[in-house]
Tab-separated table of C-alpha atoms in Angstrom:
chain	number	residue	atom	x	y	z
K	1033	GLN	CA	26.023	-36.630	3.489
K	1034	VAL	CA	27.098	-33.033	3.944
K	1035	GLN	CA	24.713	-30.855	5.932
K	1036	LEU	CA	24.643	-27.080	6.363
K	1037	GLN	CA	23.014	-25.125	9.178
K	1038	GLU	CA	22.616	-21.362	9.410
K	1039	SER	CA	22.607	-19.603	12.769
K	1040	GLY	CA	22.348	-16.014	13.941
K	1041	PRO	CA	19.920	-13.345	15.133
K	1042	GLY	CA	16.485	-13.353	13.561
K	1043	LEU	CA	15.960	-9.639	14.174
K	1044	VAL	CA	18.365	-6.824	13.295
K	1045	LYS	CA	17.801	-3.098	13.699
K	1046	PRO	CA	18.088	-0.755	10.715
K	1047	SER	CA	21.617	0.581	10.105
K	1048	GLU	CA	23.154	-2.260	12.128
K	1049	THR	CA	25.099	-5.307	10.925
K	1050	LEU	CA	23.532	-8.646	10.045
K	1051	SER	CA	25.782	-11.552	11.065
K	1052	LEU	CA	25.166	-15.197	10.203
K	1053	THR	CA	27.233	-18.356	10.470
K	1054	CYS	CA	26.922	-21.559	8.470
K	1055	SER	CA	28.117	-24.731	10.166
K	1056	VAL	CA	29.105	-27.603	7.905
K	1057	SER	CA	28.873	-31.231	9.031
K	1058	GLY	CA	29.310	-34.578	7.326
K	1059	GLY	CA	32.156	-33.351	5.166
K	1060	SER	CA	35.138	-31.049	4.980
K	1061	ILE	CA	34.870	-27.385	4.140
K	1062	ASN	CA	37.974	-27.760	1.997
K	1063	ASN	CA	37.959	-27.817	-1.814
K	1064	TYR	CA	34.556	-26.283	-2.405
K	1065	TYR	CA	32.882	-22.935	-3.017
K	1066	TRP	CA	30.581	-21.769	-0.227
K	1067	SER	CA	27.849	-19.251	-0.955
K	1068	TRP	CA	25.237	-17.117	0.694
K	1069	ILE	CA	21.929	-16.702	-1.156
K	1070	ARG	CA	18.862	-14.837	0.069
K	1071	GLN	CA	15.157	-14.715	-0.696
K	1072	PRO	CA	12.906	-11.842	0.425
K	1073	PRO	CA	9.464	-13.038	1.547
K	1074	GLY	CA	7.376	-13.977	-1.482
K	1075	LYS	CA	10.155	-13.084	-3.917
K	1076	GLY	CA	12.937	-14.718	-5.881
K	1077	LEU	CA	16.477	-15.799	-5.090
K	1078	GLU	CA	19.466	-13.456	-5.008
K	1079	TRP	CA	23.102	-14.551	-4.899
K	1080	ILE	CA	25.044	-12.606	-2.269
K	1081	GLY	CA	28.560	-13.964	-2.663
K	1082	PHE	CA	30.876	-16.913	-2.255
K	1083	ILE	CA	34.124	-17.880	-0.611
K	1084	PHE	CA	36.539	-20.599	-1.644
K	1085	TYR	CA	38.122	-22.641	1.126
K	1086	SER	CA	41.379	-20.817	0.452
K	1087	GLY	CA	39.697	-17.540	1.406
K	1088	THR	CA	39.130	-16.106	-2.074
K	1089	THR	CA	35.852	-14.194	-2.185
K	1090	ASN	CA	33.514	-12.715	-4.777
K	1091	TYR	CA	30.383	-10.685	-4.162
K	1092	ASN	CA	27.248	-9.527	-5.927
K	1093	PRO	CA	28.174	-6.047	-7.257
K	1094	SER	CA	24.928	-4.613	-5.879
K	1095	LEU	CA	25.889	-5.658	-2.335
K	1096	LYS	CA	29.664	-5.590	-2.546
K	1097	SER	CA	30.150	-2.401	-0.542
K	1098	ARG	CA	28.271	-3.857	2.455
K	1099	VAL	CA	29.176	-7.579	2.421
K	1100	THR	CA	31.973	-9.600	3.950
K	1101	ILE	CA	32.171	-13.402	3.804
K	1102	SER	CA	34.810	-15.193	5.841
K	1103	ILE	CA	35.738	-18.805	6.510
K	1104	ASP	CA	37.116	-20.735	9.487
K	1105	THR	CA	38.354	-24.082	8.214
K	1106	SER	CA	39.320	-25.202	11.721
K	1107	LYS	CA	35.669	-24.950	12.779
K	1108	ASN	CA	34.177	-26.050	9.440
K	1109	GLN	CA	32.220	-22.797	9.343
K	1110	PHE	CA	31.825	-19.765	7.140
K	1111	SER	CA	30.132	-16.489	7.911
K	1112	LEU	CA	28.274	-13.553	6.416
K	1113	LYS	CA	28.310	-9.958	7.544
K	1114	LEU	CA	26.054	-7.386	5.892
K	1115	ASN	CA	26.305	-3.894	7.274
K	1116	SER	CA	24.047	-0.842	7.192
K	1117	VAL	CA	20.954	-2.999	6.766
K	1118	THR	CA	17.534	-1.674	5.810
K	1119	ALA	CA	14.084	-3.240	5.556
K	1120	ALA	CA	15.001	-4.299	2.016
K	1121	ASP	CA	17.478	-6.771	3.525
K	1122	THR	CA	14.681	-8.693	5.244
K	1123	ALA	CA	14.871	-12.179	3.750
K	1124	VAL	CA	15.450	-15.862	4.301
K	1125	TYR	CA	19.206	-16.325	4.123
K	1126	TYR	CA	20.567	-19.630	2.838
K	1127	CYS	CA	24.090	-20.966	2.926
K	1128	ALA	CA	25.007	-23.389	0.163
K	1129	ARG	CA	27.874	-25.467	-1.214
K	1130	SER	CA	28.913	-25.965	-4.797
K	1131	TYR	CA	27.655	-29.284	-6.142
K	1132	ILE	CA	31.113	-30.431	-7.187
K	1133	VAL	CA	34.480	-28.827	-6.637
K	1134	ALA	CA	34.496	-26.343	-9.516
K	1135	SER	CA	30.760	-26.212	-10.111
K	1136	SER	CA	28.740	-23.094	-10.885
K	1137	SER	CA	25.724	-24.555	-9.107
K	1138	TRP	CA	24.717	-25.257	-5.540
K	1139	GLY	CA	23.928	-28.825	-4.665
K	1140	TYR	CA	23.750	-28.581	-0.885
K	1141	TRP	CA	21.722	-26.013	1.020
K	1142	GLY	CA	20.975	-25.132	4.592
K	1143	GLN	CA	17.350	-24.943	5.669
K	1144	GLY	CA	17.486	-21.150	5.638
K	1145	THR	CA	17.036	-18.602	8.396
K	1146	LEU	CA	14.661	-15.636	8.323
K	1147	VAL	CA	16.266	-12.332	9.209
K	1148	THR	CA	13.935	-9.406	9.765
K	1149	VAL	CA	15.235	-5.842	9.767
K	1150	SER	CA	13.066	-3.746	12.023
K	1151	SER	CA	13.376	-1.366	14.921
W	1351	GLN	CA	22.416	-6.978	-14.001
W	1352	SER	CA	18.743	-7.816	-14.484
W	1353	ALA	CA	17.166	-11.080	-13.423
W	1354	LEU	CA	16.693	-13.729	-16.085
W	1355	THR	CA	13.144	-13.825	-17.450
W	1356	GLN	CA	10.925	-16.811	-16.716
W	1357	PRO	CA	7.165	-17.238	-17.235
W	1358	ARG	CA	5.266	-16.538	-14.046
W	1359	SER	CA	3.444	-19.869	-14.177
W	1360	VAL	CA	2.984	-23.018	-16.226
W	1361	SER	CA	0.597	-25.900	-15.705
W	1362	GLY	CA	-0.085	-29.384	-16.945
W	1363	SER	CA	-1.998	-32.538	-16.169
W	1364	PRO	CA	-0.351	-35.594	-14.640
W	1365	GLY	CA	1.654	-37.450	-17.260
W	1366	GLN	CA	1.996	-34.454	-19.540
W	1367	SER	CA	5.175	-32.498	-20.276
W	1368	VAL	CA	5.822	-28.870	-19.416
W	1369	THR	CA	8.714	-26.650	-20.441
W	1370	ILE	CA	9.948	-23.606	-18.536
W	1371	SER	CA	11.992	-21.016	-20.412
W	1372	CYS	CA	14.737	-18.843	-18.974
W	1373	THR	CA	15.745	-15.914	-21.156
W	1374	GLY	CA	18.882	-13.899	-20.609
W	1375	THR	CA	21.497	-12.255	-22.774
W	1376	SER	CA	24.792	-13.036	-24.432
W	1377	SER	CA	26.439	-11.893	-21.186
W	1378	ASP	CA	24.934	-14.683	-19.151
W	1379	VAL	CA	22.840	-17.574	-20.532
W	1380	GLY	CA	24.120	-17.183	-24.078
W	1381	GLY	CA	27.731	-16.726	-23.093
W	1382	TYR	CA	28.357	-19.696	-20.840
W	1383	ASN	CA	27.241	-23.294	-20.421
W	1384	TYR	CA	26.672	-22.761	-16.718
W	1385	VAL	CA	22.906	-22.709	-16.342
W	1386	SER	CA	21.386	-24.482	-13.370
W	1387	TRP	CA	17.798	-25.118	-12.305
W	1388	TYR	CA	16.337	-25.321	-8.804
W	1389	GLN	CA	13.065	-26.699	-7.483
W	1390	GLN	CA	11.621	-25.077	-4.387
W	1391	HIS	CA	8.624	-26.335	-2.442
W	1392	PRO	CA	6.884	-23.878	-0.084
W	1393	GLY	CA	8.901	-23.218	3.042
W	1394	LYS	CA	11.792	-25.385	1.853
W	1395	ALA	CA	15.283	-24.739	0.589
W	1396	PRO	CA	15.880	-24.915	-3.170
W	1397	LYS	CA	16.990	-28.256	-4.621
W	1398	LEU	CA	19.395	-28.557	-7.545
W	1399	MET	CA	17.698	-30.292	-10.491
W	1400	ILE	CA	19.984	-29.497	-13.444
W	1401	TYR	CA	23.509	-28.071	-13.667
W	1402	ASP	CA	25.783	-27.068	-16.542
W	1403	VAL	CA	22.699	-26.674	-18.797
W	1404	SER	CA	21.767	-30.340	-19.100
W	1405	LYS	CA	23.458	-32.460	-16.419
W	1406	ARG	CA	21.386	-34.167	-13.740
W	1407	PRO	CA	22.705	-34.571	-10.203
W	1408	SER	CA	22.495	-38.055	-8.792
W	1409	GLY	CA	19.049	-38.820	-7.444
W	1410	VAL	CA	17.164	-36.453	-9.754
W	1411	PRO	CA	14.651	-38.342	-11.915
W	1412	ASP	CA	15.385	-38.479	-15.640
W	1413	ARG	CA	11.969	-36.864	-16.185
W	1414	PHE	CA	13.834	-33.606	-15.697
W	1415	SER	CA	15.956	-32.402	-18.595
W	1416	GLY	CA	17.666	-29.164	-19.539
W	1417	SER	CA	18.748	-27.536	-22.766
W	1418	LYS	CA	19.859	-24.206	-24.194
W	1419	SER	CA	19.513	-22.376	-27.478
W	1420	GLY	CA	21.118	-18.978	-27.842
W	1421	ASP	CA	20.190	-16.750	-24.923
W	1422	THR	CA	17.370	-19.011	-23.711
W	1423	ALA	CA	17.650	-22.065	-21.495
W	1424	SER	CA	14.806	-24.492	-20.890
W	1425	LEU	CA	13.789	-27.016	-18.270
W	1426	THR	CA	11.425	-29.772	-19.383
W	1427	ILE	CA	9.512	-31.966	-16.976
W	1428	SER	CA	8.192	-35.067	-18.713
W	1429	GLY	CA	5.550	-37.328	-17.195
W	1430	LEU	CA	4.436	-34.631	-14.787
W	1431	GLN	CA	3.704	-35.859	-11.262
W	1432	ALA	CA	1.892	-34.255	-8.339
W	1433	GLU	CA	5.134	-33.843	-6.394
W	1434	ASP	CA	6.568	-31.712	-9.223
W	1435	GLU	CA	4.247	-28.876	-8.199
W	1436	ALA	CA	6.674	-26.234	-6.938
W	1437	ASP	CA	8.516	-23.068	-7.876
W	1438	TYR	CA	11.433	-23.409	-10.277
W	1439	TYR	CA	14.337	-21.004	-10.668
W	1440	CYS	CA	17.055	-20.881	-13.274
W	1441	CYS	CA	20.473	-19.421	-12.582
W	1442	SER	CA	23.332	-18.525	-14.892
W	1443	TYR	CA	26.959	-17.630	-14.508
W	1444	ALA	CA	27.353	-14.082	-15.835
W	1445	GLY	CA	31.074	-13.446	-15.953
W	1446	SER	CA	33.704	-12.445	-13.456
W	1447	TYR	CA	32.071	-9.169	-12.410
W	1448	THR	CA	28.416	-10.114	-11.862
W	1449	PHE	CA	29.071	-13.824	-11.344
W	1450	TYR	CA	25.560	-15.227	-10.839
W	1451	VAL	CA	22.066	-14.105	-11.768
W	1452	PHE	CA	18.845	-15.928	-10.955
W	1453	GLY	CA	15.645	-16.098	-12.931
W	1454	THR	CA	12.390	-14.549	-11.814
W	1455	GLY	CA	10.907	-17.937	-10.932
W	1456	THR	CA	8.084	-20.057	-12.359
W	1457	GLU	CA	5.253	-21.673	-10.466
W	1458	VAL	CA	4.438	-25.118	-11.831
W	1459	THR	CA	0.909	-26.328	-11.162
W	1460	VAL	CA	-0.197	-29.915	-11.678
W	1461	LEU	CA	-3.859	-29.836	-12.656
């Protein structure tokens, strides 16, 4: 059973860069879409972007200028960088995998990690 | 791109059926058969309940069903059980610029 685990700093200062990594175990990172999705405290879900194992990326237009998602197939990991953060970026950040190879849905999720933007 | 519209809350007694609507536009829900539904218990990660409008992942009870008519998708929970009490979110593919948009979320209460 594939498992995902987010890791990274839980506190980031305003204007700095948020960096998270998702480690994948129990399965290969190949042949699937890998996404980042976030949820501000008490609010709804927001798709940030995805990367295909080949390295192809697509991002939420509202975040596109600040987001980079990368993948390291040798380590079975993919990463998120969000720069110039503000308090509005405070959220639980989830990594997720497409349910099946070409699926527009996410069937496997990490437990989520809370990132707080504060000085 | 605005979030898809869901009712803030729905409720029902054990054994009853409830339906959650998810209203979008012809650019998202109405334009593609790529609507998915997620169940989220407090403090937990979302769980996929329905994908591609009406398909159930393995392990999801057949009490959960999905459908779509025009720009509105629906999730129906039949035979409501206590463990179904959670937040539910819809999500739709919205084309190759926006890609994905989530719904506003619905709290399901089992009376």
